[in-house]
mmCIF file of C-alpha atoms in Angstrom:
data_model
loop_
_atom_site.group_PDB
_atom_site.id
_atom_site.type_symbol
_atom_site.label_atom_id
_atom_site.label_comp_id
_atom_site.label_asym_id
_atom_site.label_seq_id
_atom_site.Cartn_x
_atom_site.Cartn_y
_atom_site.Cartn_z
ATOM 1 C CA UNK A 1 81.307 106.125 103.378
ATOM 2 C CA UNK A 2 80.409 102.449 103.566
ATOM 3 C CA UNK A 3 83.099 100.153 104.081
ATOM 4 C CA UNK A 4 82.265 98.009 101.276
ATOM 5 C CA UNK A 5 81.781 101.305 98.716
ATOM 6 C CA UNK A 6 85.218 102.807 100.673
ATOM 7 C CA UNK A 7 87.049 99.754 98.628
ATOM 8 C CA UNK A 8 85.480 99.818 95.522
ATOM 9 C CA UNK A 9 86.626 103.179 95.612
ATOM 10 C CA UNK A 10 90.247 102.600 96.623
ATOM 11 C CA UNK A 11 90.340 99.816 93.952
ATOM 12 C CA UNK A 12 89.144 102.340 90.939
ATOM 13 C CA UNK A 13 91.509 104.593 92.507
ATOM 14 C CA UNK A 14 94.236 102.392 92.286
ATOM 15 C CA UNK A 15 93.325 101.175 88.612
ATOM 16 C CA UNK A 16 93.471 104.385 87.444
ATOM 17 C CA UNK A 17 96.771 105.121 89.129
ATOM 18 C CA UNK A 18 98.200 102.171 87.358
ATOM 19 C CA UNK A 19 96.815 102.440 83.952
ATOM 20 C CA UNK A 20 98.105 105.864 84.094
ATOM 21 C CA UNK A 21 101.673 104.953 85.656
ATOM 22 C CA UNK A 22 102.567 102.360 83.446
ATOM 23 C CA UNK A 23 103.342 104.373 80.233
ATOM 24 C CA UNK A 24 105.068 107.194 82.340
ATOM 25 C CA UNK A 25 107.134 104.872 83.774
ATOM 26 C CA UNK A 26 107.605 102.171 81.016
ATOM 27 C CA UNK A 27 107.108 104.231 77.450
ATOM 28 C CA UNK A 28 108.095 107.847 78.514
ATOM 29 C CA UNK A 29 111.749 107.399 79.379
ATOM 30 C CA UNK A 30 112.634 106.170 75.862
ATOM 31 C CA UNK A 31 112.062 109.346 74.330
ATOM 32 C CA UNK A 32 114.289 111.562 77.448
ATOM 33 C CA UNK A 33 117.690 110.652 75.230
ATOM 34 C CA UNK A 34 118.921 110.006 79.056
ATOM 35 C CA UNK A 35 122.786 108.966 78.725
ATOM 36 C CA UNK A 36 123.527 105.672 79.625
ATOM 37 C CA UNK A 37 124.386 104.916 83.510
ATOM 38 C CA UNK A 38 127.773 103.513 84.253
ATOM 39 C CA UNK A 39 128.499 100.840 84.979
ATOM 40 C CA UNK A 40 125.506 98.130 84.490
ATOM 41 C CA UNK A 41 123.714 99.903 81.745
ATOM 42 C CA UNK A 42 126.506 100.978 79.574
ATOM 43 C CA UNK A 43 128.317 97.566 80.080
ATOM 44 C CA UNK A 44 125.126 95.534 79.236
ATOM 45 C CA UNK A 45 124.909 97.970 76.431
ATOM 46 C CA UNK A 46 128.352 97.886 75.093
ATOM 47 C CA UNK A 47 128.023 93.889 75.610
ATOM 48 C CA UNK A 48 124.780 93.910 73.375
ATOM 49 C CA UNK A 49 126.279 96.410 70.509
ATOM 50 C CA UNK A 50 129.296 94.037 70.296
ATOM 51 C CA UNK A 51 127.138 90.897 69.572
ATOM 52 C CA UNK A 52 125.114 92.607 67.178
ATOM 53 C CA UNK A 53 127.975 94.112 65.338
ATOM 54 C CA UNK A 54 130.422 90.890 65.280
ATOM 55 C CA UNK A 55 127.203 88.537 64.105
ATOM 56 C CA UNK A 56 128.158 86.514 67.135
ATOM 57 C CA UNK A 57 124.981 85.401 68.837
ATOM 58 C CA UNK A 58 126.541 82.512 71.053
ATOM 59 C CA UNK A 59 129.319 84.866 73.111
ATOM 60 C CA UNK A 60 128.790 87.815 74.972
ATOM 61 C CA UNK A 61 132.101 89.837 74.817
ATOM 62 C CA UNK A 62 133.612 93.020 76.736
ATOM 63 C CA UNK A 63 136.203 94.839 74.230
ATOM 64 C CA UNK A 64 136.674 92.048 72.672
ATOM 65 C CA UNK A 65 136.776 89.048 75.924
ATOM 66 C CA UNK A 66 134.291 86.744 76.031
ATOM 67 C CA UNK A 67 131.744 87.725 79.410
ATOM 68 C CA UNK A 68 130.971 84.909 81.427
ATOM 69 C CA UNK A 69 129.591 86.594 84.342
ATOM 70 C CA UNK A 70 125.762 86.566 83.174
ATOM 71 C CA UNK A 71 123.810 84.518 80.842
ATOM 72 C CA UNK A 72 122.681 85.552 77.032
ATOM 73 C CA UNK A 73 119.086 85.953 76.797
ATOM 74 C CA UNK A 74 118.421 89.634 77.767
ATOM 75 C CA UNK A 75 121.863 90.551 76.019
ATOM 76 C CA UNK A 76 120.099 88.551 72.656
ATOM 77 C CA UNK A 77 117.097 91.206 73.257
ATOM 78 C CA UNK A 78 119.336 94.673 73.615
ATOM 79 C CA UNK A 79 121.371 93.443 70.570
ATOM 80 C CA UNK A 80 118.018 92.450 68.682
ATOM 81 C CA UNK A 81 116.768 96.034 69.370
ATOM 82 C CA UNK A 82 120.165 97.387 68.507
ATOM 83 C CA UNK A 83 119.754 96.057 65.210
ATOM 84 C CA UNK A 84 116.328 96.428 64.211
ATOM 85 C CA UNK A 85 116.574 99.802 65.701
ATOM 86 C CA UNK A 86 119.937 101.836 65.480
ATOM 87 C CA UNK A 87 122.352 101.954 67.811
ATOM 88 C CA UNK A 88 120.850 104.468 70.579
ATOM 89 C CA UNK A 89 119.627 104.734 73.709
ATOM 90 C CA UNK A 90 116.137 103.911 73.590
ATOM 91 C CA UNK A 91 116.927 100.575 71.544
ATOM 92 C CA UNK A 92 119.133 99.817 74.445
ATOM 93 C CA UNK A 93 116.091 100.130 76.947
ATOM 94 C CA UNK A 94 113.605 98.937 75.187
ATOM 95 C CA UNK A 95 113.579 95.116 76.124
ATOM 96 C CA UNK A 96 114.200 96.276 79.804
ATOM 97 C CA UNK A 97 111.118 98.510 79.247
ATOM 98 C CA UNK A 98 109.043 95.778 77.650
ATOM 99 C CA UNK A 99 110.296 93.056 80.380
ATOM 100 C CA UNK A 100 108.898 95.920 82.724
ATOM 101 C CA UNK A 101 105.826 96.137 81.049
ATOM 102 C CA UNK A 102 105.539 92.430 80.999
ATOM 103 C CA UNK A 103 106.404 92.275 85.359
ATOM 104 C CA UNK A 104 103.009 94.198 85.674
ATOM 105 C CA UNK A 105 100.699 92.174 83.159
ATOM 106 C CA UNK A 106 101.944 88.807 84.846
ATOM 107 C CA UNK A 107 101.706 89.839 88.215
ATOM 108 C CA UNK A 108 98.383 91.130 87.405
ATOM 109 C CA UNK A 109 97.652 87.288 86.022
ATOM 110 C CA UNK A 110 98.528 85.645 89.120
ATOM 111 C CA UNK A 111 96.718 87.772 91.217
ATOM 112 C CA UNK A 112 93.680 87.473 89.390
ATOM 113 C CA UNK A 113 94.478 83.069 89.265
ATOM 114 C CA UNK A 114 95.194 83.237 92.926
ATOM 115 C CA UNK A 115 92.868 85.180 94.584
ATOM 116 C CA UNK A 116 90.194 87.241 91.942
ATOM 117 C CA UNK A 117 90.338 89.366 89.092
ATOM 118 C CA UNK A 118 90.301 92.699 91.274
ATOM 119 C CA UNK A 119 92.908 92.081 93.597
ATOM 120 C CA UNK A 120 94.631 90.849 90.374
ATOM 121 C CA UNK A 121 94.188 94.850 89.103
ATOM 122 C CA UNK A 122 95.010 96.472 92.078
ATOM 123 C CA UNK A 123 98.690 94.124 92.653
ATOM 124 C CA UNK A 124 99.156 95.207 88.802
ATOM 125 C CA UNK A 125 98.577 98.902 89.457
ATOM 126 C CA UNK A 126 101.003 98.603 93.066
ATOM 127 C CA UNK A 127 103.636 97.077 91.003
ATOM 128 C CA UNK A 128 103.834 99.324 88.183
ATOM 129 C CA UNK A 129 104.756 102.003 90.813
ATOM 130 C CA UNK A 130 106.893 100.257 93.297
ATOM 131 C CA UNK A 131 110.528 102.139 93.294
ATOM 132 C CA UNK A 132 112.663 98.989 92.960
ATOM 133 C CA UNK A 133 111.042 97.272 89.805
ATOM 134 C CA UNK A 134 110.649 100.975 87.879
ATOM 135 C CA UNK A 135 114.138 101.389 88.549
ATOM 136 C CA UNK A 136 115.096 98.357 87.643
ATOM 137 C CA UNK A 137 113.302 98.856 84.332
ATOM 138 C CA UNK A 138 114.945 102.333 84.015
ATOM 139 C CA UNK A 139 118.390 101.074 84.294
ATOM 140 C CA UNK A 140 117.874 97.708 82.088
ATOM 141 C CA UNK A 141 119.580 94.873 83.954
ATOM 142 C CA UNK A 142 119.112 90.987 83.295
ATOM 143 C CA UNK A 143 116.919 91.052 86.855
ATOM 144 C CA UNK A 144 113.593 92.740 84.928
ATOM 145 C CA UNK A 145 113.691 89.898 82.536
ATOM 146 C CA UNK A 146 113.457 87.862 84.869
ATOM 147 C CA UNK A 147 110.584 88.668 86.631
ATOM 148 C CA UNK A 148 107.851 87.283 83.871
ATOM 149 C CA UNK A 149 109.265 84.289 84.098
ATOM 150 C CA UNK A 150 109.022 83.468 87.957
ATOM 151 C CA UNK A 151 105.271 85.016 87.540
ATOM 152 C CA UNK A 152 104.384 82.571 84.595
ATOM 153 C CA UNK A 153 106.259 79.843 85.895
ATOM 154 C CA UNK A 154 104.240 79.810 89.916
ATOM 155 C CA UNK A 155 101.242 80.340 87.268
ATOM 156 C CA UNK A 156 101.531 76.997 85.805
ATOM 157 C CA UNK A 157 102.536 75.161 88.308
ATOM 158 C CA UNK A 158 99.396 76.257 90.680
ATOM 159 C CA UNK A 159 97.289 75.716 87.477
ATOM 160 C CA UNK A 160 98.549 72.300 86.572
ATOM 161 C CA UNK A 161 97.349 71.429 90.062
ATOM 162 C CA UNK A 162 94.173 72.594 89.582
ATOM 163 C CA UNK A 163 93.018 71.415 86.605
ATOM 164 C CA UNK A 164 90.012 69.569 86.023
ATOM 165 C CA UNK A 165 92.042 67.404 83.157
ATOM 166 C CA UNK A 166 94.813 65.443 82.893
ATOM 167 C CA UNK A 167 95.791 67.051 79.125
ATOM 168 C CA UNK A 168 95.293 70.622 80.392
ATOM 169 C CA UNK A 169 97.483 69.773 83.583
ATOM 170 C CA UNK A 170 100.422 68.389 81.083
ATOM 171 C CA UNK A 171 100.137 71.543 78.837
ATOM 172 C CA UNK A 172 100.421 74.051 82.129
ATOM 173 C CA UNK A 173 103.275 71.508 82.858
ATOM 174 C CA UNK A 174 105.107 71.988 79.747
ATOM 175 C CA UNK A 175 104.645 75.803 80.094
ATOM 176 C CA UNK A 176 106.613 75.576 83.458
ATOM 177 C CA UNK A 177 109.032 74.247 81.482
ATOM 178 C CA UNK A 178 109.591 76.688 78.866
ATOM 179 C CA UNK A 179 109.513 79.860 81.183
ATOM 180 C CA UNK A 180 111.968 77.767 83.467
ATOM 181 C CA UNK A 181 114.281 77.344 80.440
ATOM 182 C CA UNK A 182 114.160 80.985 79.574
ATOM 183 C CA UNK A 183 115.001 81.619 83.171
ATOM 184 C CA UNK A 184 117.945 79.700 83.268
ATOM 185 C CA UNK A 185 118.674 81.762 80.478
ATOM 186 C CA UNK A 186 118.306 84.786 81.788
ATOM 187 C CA UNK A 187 120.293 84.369 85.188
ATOM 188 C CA UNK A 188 121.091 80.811 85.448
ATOM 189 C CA UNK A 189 119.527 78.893 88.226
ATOM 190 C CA UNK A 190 118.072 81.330 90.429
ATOM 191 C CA UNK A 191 114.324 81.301 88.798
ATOM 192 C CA UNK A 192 114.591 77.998 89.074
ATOM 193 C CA UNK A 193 115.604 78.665 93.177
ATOM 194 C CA UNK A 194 112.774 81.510 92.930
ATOM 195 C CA UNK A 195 110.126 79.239 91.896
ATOM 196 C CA UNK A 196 110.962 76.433 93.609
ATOM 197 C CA UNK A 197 110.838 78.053 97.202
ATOM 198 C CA UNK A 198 107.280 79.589 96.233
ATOM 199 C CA UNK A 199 105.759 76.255 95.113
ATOM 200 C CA UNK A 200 107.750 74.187 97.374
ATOM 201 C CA UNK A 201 106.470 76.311 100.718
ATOM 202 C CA UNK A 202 103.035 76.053 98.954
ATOM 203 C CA UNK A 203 102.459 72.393 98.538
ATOM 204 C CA UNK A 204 103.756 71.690 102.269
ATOM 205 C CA UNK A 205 102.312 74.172 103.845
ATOM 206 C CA UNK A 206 98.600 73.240 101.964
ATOM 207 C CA UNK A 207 99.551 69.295 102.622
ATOM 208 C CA UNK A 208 99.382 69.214 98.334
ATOM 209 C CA UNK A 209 102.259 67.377 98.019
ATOM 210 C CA UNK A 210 102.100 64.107 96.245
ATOM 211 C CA UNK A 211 104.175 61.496 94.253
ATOM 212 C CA UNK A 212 102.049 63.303 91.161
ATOM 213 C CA UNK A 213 103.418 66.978 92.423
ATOM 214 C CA UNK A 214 106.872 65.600 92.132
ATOM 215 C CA UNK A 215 106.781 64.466 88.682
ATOM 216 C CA UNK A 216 105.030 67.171 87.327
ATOM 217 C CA UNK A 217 108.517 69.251 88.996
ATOM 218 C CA UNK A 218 110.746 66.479 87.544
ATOM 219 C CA UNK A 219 109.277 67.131 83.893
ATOM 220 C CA UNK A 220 108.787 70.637 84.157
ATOM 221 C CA UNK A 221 112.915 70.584 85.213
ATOM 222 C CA UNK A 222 113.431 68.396 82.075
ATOM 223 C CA UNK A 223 112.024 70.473 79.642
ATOM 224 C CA UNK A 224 113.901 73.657 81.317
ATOM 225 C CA UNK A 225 116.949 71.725 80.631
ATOM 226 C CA UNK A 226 116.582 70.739 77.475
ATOM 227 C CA UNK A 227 115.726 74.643 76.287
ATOM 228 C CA UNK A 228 118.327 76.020 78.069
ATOM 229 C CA UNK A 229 121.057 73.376 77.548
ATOM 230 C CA UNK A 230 121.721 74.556 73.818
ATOM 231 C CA UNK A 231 123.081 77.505 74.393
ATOM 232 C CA UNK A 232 124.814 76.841 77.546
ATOM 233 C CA UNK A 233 126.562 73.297 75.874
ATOM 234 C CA UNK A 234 127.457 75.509 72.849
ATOM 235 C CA UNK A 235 129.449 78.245 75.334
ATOM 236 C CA UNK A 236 131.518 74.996 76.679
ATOM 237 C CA UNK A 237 132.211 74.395 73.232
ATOM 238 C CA UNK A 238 133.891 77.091 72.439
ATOM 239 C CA UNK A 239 135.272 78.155 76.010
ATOM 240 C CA UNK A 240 135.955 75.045 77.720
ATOM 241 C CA UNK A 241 135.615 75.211 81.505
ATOM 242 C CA UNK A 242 132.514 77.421 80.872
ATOM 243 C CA UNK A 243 130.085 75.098 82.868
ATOM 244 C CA UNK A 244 132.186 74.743 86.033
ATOM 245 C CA UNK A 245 133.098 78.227 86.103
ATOM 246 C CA UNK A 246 129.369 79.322 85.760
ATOM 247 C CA UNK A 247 127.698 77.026 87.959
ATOM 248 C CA UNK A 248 129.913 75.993 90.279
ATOM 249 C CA UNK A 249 132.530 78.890 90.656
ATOM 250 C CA UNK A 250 129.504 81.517 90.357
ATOM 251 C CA UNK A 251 126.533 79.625 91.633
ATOM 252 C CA UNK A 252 127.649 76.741 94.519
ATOM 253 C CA UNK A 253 130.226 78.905 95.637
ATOM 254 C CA UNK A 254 129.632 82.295 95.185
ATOM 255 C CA UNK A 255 126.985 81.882 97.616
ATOM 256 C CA UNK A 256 128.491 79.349 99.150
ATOM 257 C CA UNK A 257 131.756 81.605 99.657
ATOM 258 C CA UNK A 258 132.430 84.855 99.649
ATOM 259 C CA UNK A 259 133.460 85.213 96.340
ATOM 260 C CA UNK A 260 130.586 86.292 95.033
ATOM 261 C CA UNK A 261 130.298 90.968 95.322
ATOM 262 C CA UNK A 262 128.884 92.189 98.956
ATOM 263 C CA UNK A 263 129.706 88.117 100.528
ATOM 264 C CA UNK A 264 131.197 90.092 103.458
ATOM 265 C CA UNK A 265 128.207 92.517 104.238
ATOM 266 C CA UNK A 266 126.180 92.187 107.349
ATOM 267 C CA UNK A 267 122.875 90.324 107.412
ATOM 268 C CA UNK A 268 121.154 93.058 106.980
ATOM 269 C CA UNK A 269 122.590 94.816 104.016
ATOM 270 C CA UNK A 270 119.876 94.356 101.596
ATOM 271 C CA UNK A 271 117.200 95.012 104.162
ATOM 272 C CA UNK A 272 117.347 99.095 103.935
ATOM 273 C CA UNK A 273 117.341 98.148 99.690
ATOM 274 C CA UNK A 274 114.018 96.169 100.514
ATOM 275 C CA UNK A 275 112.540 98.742 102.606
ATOM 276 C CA UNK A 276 113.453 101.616 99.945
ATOM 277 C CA UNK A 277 112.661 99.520 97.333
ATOM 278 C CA UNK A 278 109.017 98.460 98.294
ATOM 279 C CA UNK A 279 107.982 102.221 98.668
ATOM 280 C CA UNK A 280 105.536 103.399 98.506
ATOM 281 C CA UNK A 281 104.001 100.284 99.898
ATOM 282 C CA UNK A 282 106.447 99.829 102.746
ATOM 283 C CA UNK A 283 104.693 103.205 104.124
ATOM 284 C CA UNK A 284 102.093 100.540 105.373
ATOM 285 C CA UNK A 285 104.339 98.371 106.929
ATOM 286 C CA UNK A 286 103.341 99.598 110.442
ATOM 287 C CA UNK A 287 99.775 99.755 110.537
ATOM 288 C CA UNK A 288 99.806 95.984 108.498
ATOM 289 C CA UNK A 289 101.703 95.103 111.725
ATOM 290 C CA UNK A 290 99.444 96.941 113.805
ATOM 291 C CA UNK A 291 96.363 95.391 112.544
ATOM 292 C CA UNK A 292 97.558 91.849 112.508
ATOM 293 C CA UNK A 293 98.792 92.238 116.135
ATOM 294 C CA UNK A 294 95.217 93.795 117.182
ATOM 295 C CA UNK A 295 93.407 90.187 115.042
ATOM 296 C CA UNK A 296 95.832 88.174 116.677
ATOM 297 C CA UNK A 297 95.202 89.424 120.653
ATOM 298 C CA UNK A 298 91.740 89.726 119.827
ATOM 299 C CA UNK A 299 91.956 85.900 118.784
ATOM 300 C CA UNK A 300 93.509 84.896 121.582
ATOM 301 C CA UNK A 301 90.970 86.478 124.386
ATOM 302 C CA UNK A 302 87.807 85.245 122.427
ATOM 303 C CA UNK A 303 89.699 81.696 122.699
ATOM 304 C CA UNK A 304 90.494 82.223 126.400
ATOM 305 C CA UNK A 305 87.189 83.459 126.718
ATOM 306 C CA UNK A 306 85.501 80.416 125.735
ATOM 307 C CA UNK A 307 87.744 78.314 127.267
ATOM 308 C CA UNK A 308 86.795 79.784 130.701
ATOM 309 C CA UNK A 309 82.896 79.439 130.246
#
């Protein structure tokens, strides 16, 4: 088979493996009447059937205690779902299962904005069937909500530097703005961190950054703000000490600490989560190595090579 037909292949294959994935792994489970797993699902869930049944969509509470430890957005989905759907299971999943859903469609978008519509496919089809995401999904936690966000928000950012006009480069602006300010309320600052890394690296490494980069940042960070501040100024309202116990106790130094859960692990303690996580892609880690290695000497003696003649 011809190299160029061997791909088109492996891309149809791939489609198909997707298009057929994504509904086993993101509709299906709803109807299994699976129990809820202790102790992030049912404590997200209990969390979520409390707000809906109290009325009170400004504080998360535990039996009763307000619950500080995570922001409210995907708990105002579950208890949403709770109520338009009954208190069960499957309206407890749901959002977690539509955030899923939502993961692969956005990836899918930046592919296709970053590199072409079919490698846009084909990273759709590999993430609707990587382990850590579908479990994720499975077992809703705020993480899977957070996911579109990042997507959209690198989206935006790499299109407002592309455009052609000035008014479609401030609309792609403002929509880095408003996935930014659902980030922060869906787990604080770290889309924010997320996004910021990816676009940051980007514009350095591609000598893209400007004084116009900047702003664009500056007023995409401003209208983040101003979404996400509502909610977050009316839980220091009612709970004073809310904001430094969030942000600073959780945020500067939980990481900065070791406050925060697993602070004392070894440096590699996530890395065997990563590696199980990424399968089955992760399979391919070797022979991506061993190709790039192959390139790379085969670089270097063409280069010697024509240094010598």
């Amino acid at each position: 088979m011809a190299p160029g037909k061997e791909l088109r292949e492996g891309w149809k294959t791939w489609l198909c493996v997707g298009l057929l994935a994504a509904p086993v792994f993101f509709v299906y489970p709803l109807f299994l009447g699976t129990p809820l797993i202790d102790p992030d699902e049912g404590l997200h869930a209990a969390i979520a059937q409390e707000m809906a049944e109290r009325g009170d969509w400004i504080t998360p509470r535990f039996v009763g205690k307000p619950f500080f430890d995570k922001p409210v957005f995907f708990t105002w989905c579950q208890a949403a779902s709770l109520t338009a759907f009954g208190m069960n299971e499957a309206a407890v999943r749901l959002p977690g299962m539509a955030f899923g859903l939502l993961g692969v469609i956005t990836t899918g978008l930046v592919g296709w904005r970053l590199f072409s519509p079919r490698i846009g496919t084909l990273a759709a089809a590999m993430y609707s069937v990587t382990v850590l995401p579908v479990s994720l999904t499975q077992v809703p936690a705020h993480d899977v909500a957070l996911v579109p966000w990042t997507n959209l928000a690198m989206l935006f950012f790499w299109e407002s530097e592309r455009c052609a006009s000035r008014r479609g480069a401030a609309w792609a602006v403002v929509g880095a703005g408003c996935v930014l300010g659902l980030a922060c309320l869906t787990k604080g600052l770290l889309g924010v961190a997320i996004v910021g890394v990816a676009m940051g690296s980007y514009v350095v490494l591609a000598r893209r950054l400007s004084w116009a980069t900047c702003g664009r940042a500056v007023v995409a960070l401003a209208i983040a703000a101003v979404i996400a501040a509502g909610w977050y100024i009316a839980m220091e309202r009612r709970h004073a000490g809310y904001l430094h116990y969030y942000f600073i106790d959780r945020h500067l130094l939980g990481y900065a600490t070791h406050s925060q859960p697993h602070a004392d692990e070894a440096w590699w303690f996530y890395l065997p989560i990563l590696l199980f996580g990424g399968l089955p892609w992760t399979l391919y880690l070797p022979s991506v190595v061993a190709d790039w290695w192959t390139d790379a000497k085969r670089r270097g003696e063409h280069g010697h090579g024509g240094l010598n003649r």
